PDB file of C-alpha atoms in Angstrom:
ATOM      1  CA  GLY C 780      -0.072   0.012  -0.162  1.00 66.00           C
ATOM      2  CA  ALA C 781       0.495   3.531   0.057  1.00 77.00           C
ATOM      3  CA  VAL C 782       2.031   3.931  -3.265  1.00 90.00           C
ATOM      4  CA  VAL C 783       3.137   7.559  -4.909  1.00 94.00           C
ATOM      5  CA  SER C 784       3.377   7.754  -8.627  1.00 95.00           C
ATOM      6  CA  GLN C 785       5.418  10.411 -10.243  1.00 96.00           C
ATOM      7  CA  HIS C 786       5.624  11.270 -13.843  1.00 96.00           C
ATOM      8  CA  PRO C 787       7.606  11.714 -15.874  1.00 97.00           C
ATOM      9  CA  SER C 788      10.611  10.347 -14.651  1.00 95.00           C
ATOM     10  CA  ARG C 789      12.881  12.047 -16.908  1.00 96.00           C
ATOM     11  CA  VAL C 790      12.654  15.281 -18.975  1.00 96.00           C
ATOM     12  CA  ILE C 791      14.991  16.938 -21.339  1.00 96.00           C
ATOM     13  CA  CYS C 792      13.928  20.229 -22.697  1.00 94.00           C
ATOM     14  CA  LYS C 793      15.122  23.532 -23.891  1.00 95.00           C
ATOM     15  CA  SER C 794      15.349  27.017 -22.296  1.00 96.00           C
ATOM     16  CA  GLY C 795      12.090  28.676 -21.859  1.00 96.00           C
ATOM     17  CA  THR C 796       9.953  25.403 -22.139  1.00 94.00           C
ATOM     18  CA  SER C 797       7.572  25.046 -19.262  1.00 96.00           C
ATOM     19  CA  VAL C 798       7.392  21.833 -17.649  1.00 97.00           C
ATOM     20  CA  LYS C 799       4.537  20.125 -16.031  1.00 97.00           C
ATOM     21  CA  ILE C 800       5.163  17.099 -13.408  1.00 97.00           C
ATOM     22  CA  GLU C 801       2.426  14.987 -11.826  1.00 97.00           C
ATOM     23  CA  CYS C 802       2.289  13.033  -8.429  1.00 96.00           C
ATOM     24  CA  ARG C 803      -0.551  10.968  -7.812  1.00 95.00           C
ATOM     25  CA  SER C 804      -1.284   8.775  -4.853  1.00 93.00           C
ATOM     26  CA  LEU C 805      -2.455   5.556  -6.231  1.00 93.00           C
ATOM     27  CA  ASP C 806      -4.414   3.456  -3.163  1.00 89.00           C
ATOM     28  CA  PHE C 807      -4.967   6.221  -0.603  1.00 89.00           C
ATOM     29  CA  GLN C 808      -6.114   9.747  -0.394  1.00 90.00           C
ATOM     30  CA  ALA C 809      -3.545  12.584  -0.230  1.00 88.00           C
ATOM     31  CA  THR C 810      -4.656  15.437   1.819  1.00 86.00           C
ATOM     32  CA  THR C 811      -1.448  17.073   1.778  1.00 90.00           C
ATOM     33  CA  MET C 812       1.486  16.695  -1.039  1.00 93.00           C
ATOM     34  CA  PHE C 813       4.937  17.913  -0.606  1.00 95.00           C
ATOM     35  CA  TRP C 814       7.388  19.094  -3.344  1.00 96.00           C
ATOM     36  CA  TYR C 815      10.745  18.806  -2.928  1.00 96.00           C
ATOM     37  CA  ARG C 816      14.005  19.477  -4.925  1.00 96.00           C
ATOM     38  CA  GLN C 817      17.530  17.778  -4.572  1.00 93.00           C
ATOM     39  CA  PHE C 818      20.601  18.605  -5.865  1.00 90.00           C
ATOM     40  CA  PRO C 819      23.278  15.854  -6.549  1.00 87.00           C
ATOM     41  CA  LYS C 820      24.856  14.438  -3.350  1.00 86.00           C
ATOM     42  CA  GLN C 821      22.721  16.934  -1.178  1.00 90.00           C
ATOM     43  CA  SER C 822      19.419  16.740   0.881  1.00 92.00           C
ATOM     44  CA  LEU C 823      15.963  17.099  -0.127  1.00 93.00           C
ATOM     45  CA  MET C 824      14.784  20.895   0.348  1.00 93.00           C
ATOM     46  CA  LEU C 825      11.263  21.437   0.702  1.00 94.00           C
ATOM     47  CA  MET C 826       9.821  23.690  -1.911  1.00 96.00           C
ATOM     48  CA  ALA C 827       6.169  23.976  -1.073  1.00 95.00           C
ATOM     49  CA  THR C 828       3.035  22.161   0.767  1.00 93.00           C
ATOM     50  CA  SER C 829       0.042  21.450  -1.259  1.00 90.00           C
ATOM     51  CA  ASN C 830      -3.299  21.010   0.270  1.00 87.00           C
ATOM     52  CA  GLU C 831      -6.119  19.614  -1.758  1.00 84.00           C
ATOM     53  CA  GLY C 832      -8.522  22.211  -2.810  1.00 82.00           C
ATOM     54  CA  SER C 833      -6.336  25.417  -1.527  1.00 84.00           C
ATOM     55  CA  LYS C 834      -3.591  27.350  -2.468  1.00 88.00           C
ATOM     56  CA  ALA C 835       0.077  25.946  -1.992  1.00 92.00           C
ATOM     57  CA  THR C 836       2.103  27.049   0.996  1.00 93.00           C
ATOM     58  CA  TYR C 837       5.578  28.082  -0.245  1.00 95.00           C
ATOM     59  CA  GLU C 838       8.812  27.711   1.440  1.00 94.00           C
ATOM     60  CA  GLN C 839      11.209  30.671   1.757  1.00 93.00           C
ATOM     61  CA  GLY C 840      13.113  31.780  -1.193  1.00 93.00           C
ATOM     62  CA  VAL C 841      11.098  29.799  -3.407  1.00 95.00           C
ATOM     63  CA  GLU C 842       9.184  31.755  -6.474  1.00 94.00           C
ATOM     64  CA  LYS C 843       5.438  30.808  -6.433  1.00 93.00           C
ATOM     65  CA  ASP C 844       4.998  32.560 -10.186  1.00 95.00           C
ATOM     66  CA  LYS C 845       8.014  30.200 -11.348  1.00 96.00           C
ATOM     67  CA  PHE C 846       7.033  26.918  -9.761  1.00 97.00           C
ATOM     68  CA  LEU C 847       3.396  26.618 -10.105  1.00 96.00           C
ATOM     69  CA  ILE C 848       1.411  24.035  -7.955  1.00 94.00           C
ATOM     70  CA  ASN C 849      -1.967  22.624  -8.120  1.00 91.00           C
ATOM     71  CA  HIS C 850      -3.588  19.912  -5.972  1.00 89.00           C
ATOM     72  CA  ALA C 851      -7.020  19.590  -7.675  1.00 83.00           C
ATOM     73  CA  SER C 852      -7.908  16.293  -6.282  1.00 90.00           C
ATOM     74  CA  LEU C 853      -7.138  13.949  -3.524  1.00 89.00           C
ATOM     75  CA  THR C 854      -5.086  12.130  -5.360  1.00 92.00           C
ATOM     76  CA  LEU C 855      -3.357  14.329  -8.034  1.00 93.00           C
ATOM     77  CA  SER C 856      -0.899  17.461  -7.519  1.00 94.00           C
ATOM     78  CA  THR C 857       0.942  18.966 -10.218  1.00 95.00           C
ATOM     79  CA  LEU C 858       4.135  20.944 -10.375  1.00 97.00           C
ATOM     80  CA  THR C 859       4.777  23.182 -13.318  1.00 97.00           C
ATOM     81  CA  VAL C 860       8.086  24.561 -13.874  1.00 97.00           C
ATOM     82  CA  THR C 861       7.329  28.042 -15.920  1.00 96.00           C
ATOM     83  CA  SER C 862       9.779  29.061 -18.488  1.00 95.00           C
ATOM     84  CA  ALA C 863      12.510  26.726 -17.142  1.00 95.00           C
ATOM     85  CA  HIS C 864      16.339  27.723 -17.464  1.00 95.00           C
ATOM     86  CA  PRO C 865      19.418  25.549 -17.044  1.00 95.00           C
ATOM     87  CA  GLU C 866      19.669  26.497 -13.291  1.00 94.00           C
ATOM     88  CA  ASP C 867      16.154  24.768 -13.064  1.00 95.00           C
ATOM     89  CA  SER C 868      17.531  21.580 -13.824  1.00 95.00           C
ATOM     90  CA  SER C 869      17.230  19.400 -10.788  1.00 95.00           C
ATOM     91  CA  PHE C 870      15.953  16.112  -9.162  1.00 95.00           C
ATOM     92  CA  TYR C 871      12.023  16.913  -8.276  1.00 97.00           C
ATOM     93  CA  ILE C 872      10.585  14.513  -5.575  1.00 97.00           C
ATOM     94  CA  CYS C 873       6.822  14.788  -4.443  1.00 96.00           C
ATOM     95  CA  SER C 874       5.453  13.205  -0.999  1.00 94.00           C
ATOM     96  CA  ALA C 875       1.983  12.656  -0.369  1.00 92.00           C
ATOM     97  CA  ALA C 876       0.324  11.917   3.253  1.00 87.00           C
ATOM     98  CA  ASP C 877      -3.307  10.506   4.090  1.00 83.00           C
ATOM     99  CA  GLY C 878      -4.031  12.631   7.045  1.00 75.00           C
ATOM    100  CA  GLY C 879      -4.233   9.609   9.275  1.00 74.00           C
ATOM    101  CA  GLY C 880      -0.994   9.862  10.902  1.00 71.00           C
ATOM    102  CA  GLN C 881       0.747   7.812   8.282  1.00 77.00           C
ATOM    103  CA  PRO C 882       4.194   9.051   7.216  1.00 87.00           C
ATOM    104  CA  GLN C 883       5.210  10.704   3.959  1.00 90.00           C
ATOM    105  CA  HIS C 884       5.358   8.360   0.957  1.00 92.00           C
ATOM    106  CA  PHE C 885       7.485   9.582  -1.933  1.00 94.00           C
ATOM    107  CA  GLY C 886       7.292   9.277  -5.618  1.00 95.00           C
ATOM    108  CA  ASP C 887      10.087   8.201  -7.822  1.00 94.00           C
ATOM    109  CA  GLY C 888      11.192  11.812  -8.489  1.00 95.00           C
ATOM    110  CA  THR C 889      11.596  13.643 -11.807  1.00 96.00           C
ATOM    111  CA  ARG C 890      15.140  13.991 -13.245  1.00 96.00           C
ATOM    112  CA  LEU C 891      14.903  17.518 -15.294  1.00 96.00           C
ATOM    113  CA  SER C 892      17.597  18.850 -17.406  1.00 96.00           C
ATOM    114  CA  ILE C 893      17.109  22.061 -19.216  1.00 95.00           C
ATOM    115  CA  LEU C 894      19.420  22.619 -22.249  1.00 93.00           C
TER     116      LEU C 894
ATOM    117  CA  GLY W 326      14.794  28.754  11.996  1.00 68.00           C
ATOM    118  CA  GLU W 327      14.261  24.945  12.139  1.00 81.00           C
ATOM    119  CA  ASN W 328      17.531  22.872  11.552  1.00 91.00           C
ATOM    120  CA  VAL W 329      18.507  19.465  11.672  1.00 96.00           C
ATOM    121  CA  GLU W 330      22.257  18.472  11.785  1.00 97.00           C
ATOM    122  CA  GLN W 331      23.210  15.158  10.619  1.00 97.00           C
ATOM    123  CA  HIS W 332      26.653  13.454  11.227  1.00 97.00           C
ATOM    124  CA  PRO W 333      28.850  11.927  10.071  1.00 97.00           C
ATOM    125  CA  SER W 334      28.161  12.743   6.237  1.00 97.00           C
ATOM    126  CA  THR W 335      30.159   9.630   5.573  1.00 97.00           C
ATOM    127  CA  LEU W 336      30.549   6.410   6.922  1.00 98.00           C
ATOM    128  CA  SER W 337      32.290   3.279   5.873  1.00 98.00           C
ATOM    129  CA  VAL W 338      31.915   0.064   7.802  1.00 97.00           C
ATOM    130  CA  GLN W 339      33.077  -3.602   7.364  1.00 97.00           C
ATOM    131  CA  GLU W 340      30.455  -6.071   6.470  1.00 97.00           C
ATOM    132  CA  GLY W 341      28.580  -7.270   9.618  1.00 97.00           C
ATOM    133  CA  ASP W 342      29.688  -4.323  11.502  1.00 97.00           C
ATOM    134  CA  SER W 343      27.300  -1.705  13.245  1.00 98.00           C
ATOM    135  CA  ALA W 344      26.892   1.735  11.981  1.00 98.00           C
ATOM    136  CA  VAL W 345      25.495   4.614  13.705  1.00 98.00           C
ATOM    137  CA  ILE W 346      24.225   8.170  12.385  1.00 98.00           C
ATOM    138  CA  LYS W 347      23.217  11.012  14.772  1.00 98.00           C
ATOM    139  CA  CYS W 348      20.750  13.681  14.211  1.00 98.00           C
ATOM    140  CA  THR W 349      20.345  16.760  16.269  1.00 98.00           C
ATOM    141  CA  TYR W 350      17.041  19.113  15.821  1.00 97.00           C
ATOM    142  CA  SER W 351      16.557  22.517  16.853  1.00 96.00           C
ATOM    143  CA  ASP W 352      12.546  22.477  16.754  1.00 94.00           C
ATOM    144  CA  SER W 353      11.262  21.707  20.566  1.00 93.00           C
ATOM    145  CA  ALA W 354       8.074  21.066  19.097  1.00 93.00           C
ATOM    146  CA  SER W 355       9.187  18.366  16.836  1.00 94.00           C
ATOM    147  CA  ASN W 356       7.621  15.281  17.757  1.00 93.00           C
ATOM    148  CA  TYR W 357       8.191  12.851  15.022  1.00 93.00           C
ATOM    149  CA  PHE W 358      11.329  11.474  13.440  1.00 96.00           C
ATOM    150  CA  PRO W 359      11.467   9.417  10.240  1.00 95.00           C
ATOM    151  CA  TRP W 360      14.509   7.792   8.766  1.00 97.00           C
ATOM    152  CA  TYR W 361      14.447   7.438   4.789  1.00 96.00           C
ATOM    153  CA  LYS W 362      17.116   5.240   3.029  1.00 97.00           C
ATOM    154  CA  GLN W 363      17.539   6.508  -0.708  1.00 95.00           C
ATOM    155  CA  GLU W 364      19.613   4.600  -3.288  1.00 93.00           C
ATOM    156  CA  LEU W 365      21.283   6.504  -6.149  1.00 88.00           C
ATOM    157  CA  GLY W 366      18.672   8.004  -8.342  1.00 85.00           C
ATOM    158  CA  LYS W 367      15.762   6.371  -6.328  1.00 89.00           C
ATOM    159  CA  ARG W 368      12.981   7.679  -3.944  1.00 92.00           C
ATOM    160  CA  PRO W 369      13.447   7.865  -0.510  1.00 93.00           C
ATOM    161  CA  GLN W 370      12.152   4.945   1.491  1.00 93.00           C
ATOM    162  CA  LEU W 371      11.036   4.682   5.024  1.00 94.00           C
ATOM    163  CA  ILE W 372      12.830   2.537   7.116  1.00 96.00           C
ATOM    164  CA  ILE W 373      12.113   3.168  10.548  1.00 97.00           C
ATOM    165  CA  ASP W 374      10.304   6.403  12.357  1.00 95.00           C
ATOM    166  CA  ILE W 375       9.937   7.217  16.090  1.00 95.00           C
ATOM    167  CA  ARG W 376       7.361   9.195  18.097  1.00 93.00           C
ATOM    168  CA  SER W 377       8.240  11.630  21.081  1.00 90.00           C
ATOM    169  CA  ASN W 378       6.624   9.535  23.624  1.00 89.00           C
ATOM    170  CA  VAL W 379       8.711   6.649  23.132  1.00 89.00           C
ATOM    171  CA  GLY W 380      12.828   6.442  23.679  1.00 92.00           C
ATOM    172  CA  GLU W 381      13.669   3.754  21.493  1.00 96.00           C
ATOM    173  CA  LYS W 382      12.256   1.836  18.555  1.00 95.00           C
ATOM    174  CA  LYS W 383      13.318  -1.382  17.174  1.00 97.00           C
ATOM    175  CA  ASP W 384      12.772  -3.523  13.791  1.00 95.00           C
ATOM    176  CA  GLN W 385      15.256  -6.597  13.457  1.00 96.00           C
ATOM    177  CA  ARG W 386      18.819  -4.812  12.558  1.00 97.00           C
ATOM    178  CA  ILE W 387      17.714  -1.453  12.631  1.00 98.00           C
ATOM    179  CA  ALA W 388      16.795   0.684  15.790  1.00 98.00           C
ATOM    180  CA  VAL W 389      16.333   4.409  16.448  1.00 98.00           C
ATOM    181  CA  THR W 390      16.721   5.911  19.866  1.00 97.00           C
ATOM    182  CA  LEU W 391      15.609   9.207  20.934  1.00 97.00           C
ATOM    183  CA  ASN W 392      16.524  11.947  23.654  1.00 96.00           C
ATOM    184  CA  LYS W 393      14.244  14.797  23.614  1.00 94.00           C
ATOM    185  CA  THR W 394      15.752  16.546  26.475  1.00 94.00           C
ATOM    186  CA  ALA W 395      18.990  16.900  24.170  1.00 95.00           C
ATOM    187  CA  LYS W 396      17.269  16.900  21.115  1.00 96.00           C
ATOM    188  CA  HIS W 397      19.376  14.315  19.527  1.00 96.00           C
ATOM    189  CA  PHE W 398      18.078  10.968  17.884  1.00 97.00           C
ATOM    190  CA  SER W 399      20.115   8.126  16.040  1.00 98.00           C
ATOM    191  CA  LEU W 400      19.793   5.272  13.912  1.00 98.00           C
ATOM    192  CA  HIS W 401      21.482   2.041  14.622  1.00 98.00           C
ATOM    193  CA  ILE W 402      22.348  -0.487  11.784  1.00 98.00           C
ATOM    194  CA  THR W 403      23.740  -3.974  13.369  1.00 97.00           C
ATOM    195  CA  GLU W 404      25.128  -6.416  11.159  1.00 98.00           C
ATOM    196  CA  THR W 405      25.519  -4.589   8.187  1.00 98.00           C
ATOM    197  CA  GLN W 406      25.306  -5.794   4.752  1.00 97.00           C
ATOM    198  CA  PRO W 407      26.654  -4.525   1.252  1.00 96.00           C
ATOM    199  CA  GLU W 408      22.874  -3.795   0.294  1.00 96.00           C
ATOM    200  CA  ASP W 409      22.887  -1.374   3.128  1.00 97.00           C
ATOM    201  CA  SER W 410      25.008   0.966   1.126  1.00 97.00           C
ATOM    202  CA  ALA W 411      22.948   3.896   0.150  1.00 97.00           C
ATOM    203  CA  VAL W 412      22.482   7.420   1.860  1.00 97.00           C
ATOM    204  CA  TYR W 413      20.226   7.972   4.783  1.00 98.00           C
ATOM    205  CA  PHE W 414      18.253  11.012   5.725  1.00 97.00           C
ATOM    206  CA  CYS W 415      16.903  11.617   9.227  1.00 97.00           C
ATOM    207  CA  ALA W 416      14.239  14.197   9.478  1.00 96.00           C
ATOM    208  CA  ALA W 417      12.114  15.973  12.270  1.00 95.00           C
ATOM    209  CA  SER W 418       8.629  17.106  12.325  1.00 93.00           C
ATOM    210  CA  ARG W 419       5.714  18.253  14.295  1.00 91.00           C
ATOM    211  CA  GLY W 420       3.717  15.643  13.396  1.00 81.00           C
ATOM    212  CA  SER W 421       3.620  12.493  11.038  1.00 74.00           C
ATOM    213  CA  GLY W 422       2.275  12.644   7.581  1.00 72.00           C
ATOM    214  CA  THR W 423       0.799  15.933   6.867  1.00 78.00           C
ATOM    215  CA  TYR W 424       3.394  18.114   8.866  1.00 86.00           C
ATOM    216  CA  LYS W 425       6.118  19.252   6.858  1.00 90.00           C
ATOM    217  CA  TYR W 426       9.556  17.404   7.167  1.00 93.00           C
ATOM    218  CA  ILE W 427      13.056  19.058   7.996  1.00 93.00           C
ATOM    219  CA  PHE W 428      15.624  16.805   6.667  1.00 95.00           C
ATOM    220  CA  GLY W 429      19.291  16.514   7.801  1.00 96.00           C
ATOM    221  CA  THR W 430      22.171  16.531   5.308  1.00 95.00           C
ATOM    222  CA  GLY W 431      22.239  12.886   4.663  1.00 96.00           C
ATOM    223  CA  THR W 432      25.224  10.346   5.674  1.00 98.00           C
ATOM    224  CA  ARG W 433      26.531   8.440   2.567  1.00 97.00           C
ATOM    225  CA  LEU W 434      26.892   4.662   4.005  1.00 98.00           C
ATOM    226  CA  LYS W 435      29.071   2.400   2.461  1.00 98.00           C
ATOM    227  CA  VAL W 436      29.622  -1.351   3.707  1.00 97.00           C
ATOM    228  CA  LEU W 437      32.636  -3.033   2.821  1.00 95.00           C
ATOM    229  CA  ALA W 438      32.410  -6.675   1.696  1.00 90.00           C
TER     230      ALA W 438
END
């Protein structure tokens, strides 16, 4: 149980492109989803907390207009990196929690490479 | 602000030996402490967690201890195996699941055969 699916797993695109990443909870309803960014050999940096039906809460220093988050249902949250540039290249991981006291479960991550 | 320090950053042990990773947190309101294992390019996977109302928890070869007074918690892996080689992250949170986790900087564990 507690499977989180993240798609796509890998994206390579040109500078200026907007990229959408999906995070789905497959066998539970996720009241809260989290988006992290991870640089090589570094820790997971929380970008934002996403609650179903409400605006995401962004961490300090994360541009909300750059990283658009939509949590439209209890099983889906999306992260859109708008007008991506090479410095946005990174590993993006989502996690989801069911609100019932269970721990966060992570997706497989998306490796984003902007040329 | 909220912070979790993790040591050591790298750890090499011989197969069969024990490994210990230590974390210190700053937010006194933290009451949930998960540990995740991450293999290269893969998702972090929960290996054990502990809540603040207990001081120790064990699951086969893995154990976690918590000292709330000192704001320390540690991961202990006994009888290490090559497949234990990975990066381990501790985290602290004000609750499980829907509360945000503050992650430590990670420990790269290498188990030498």
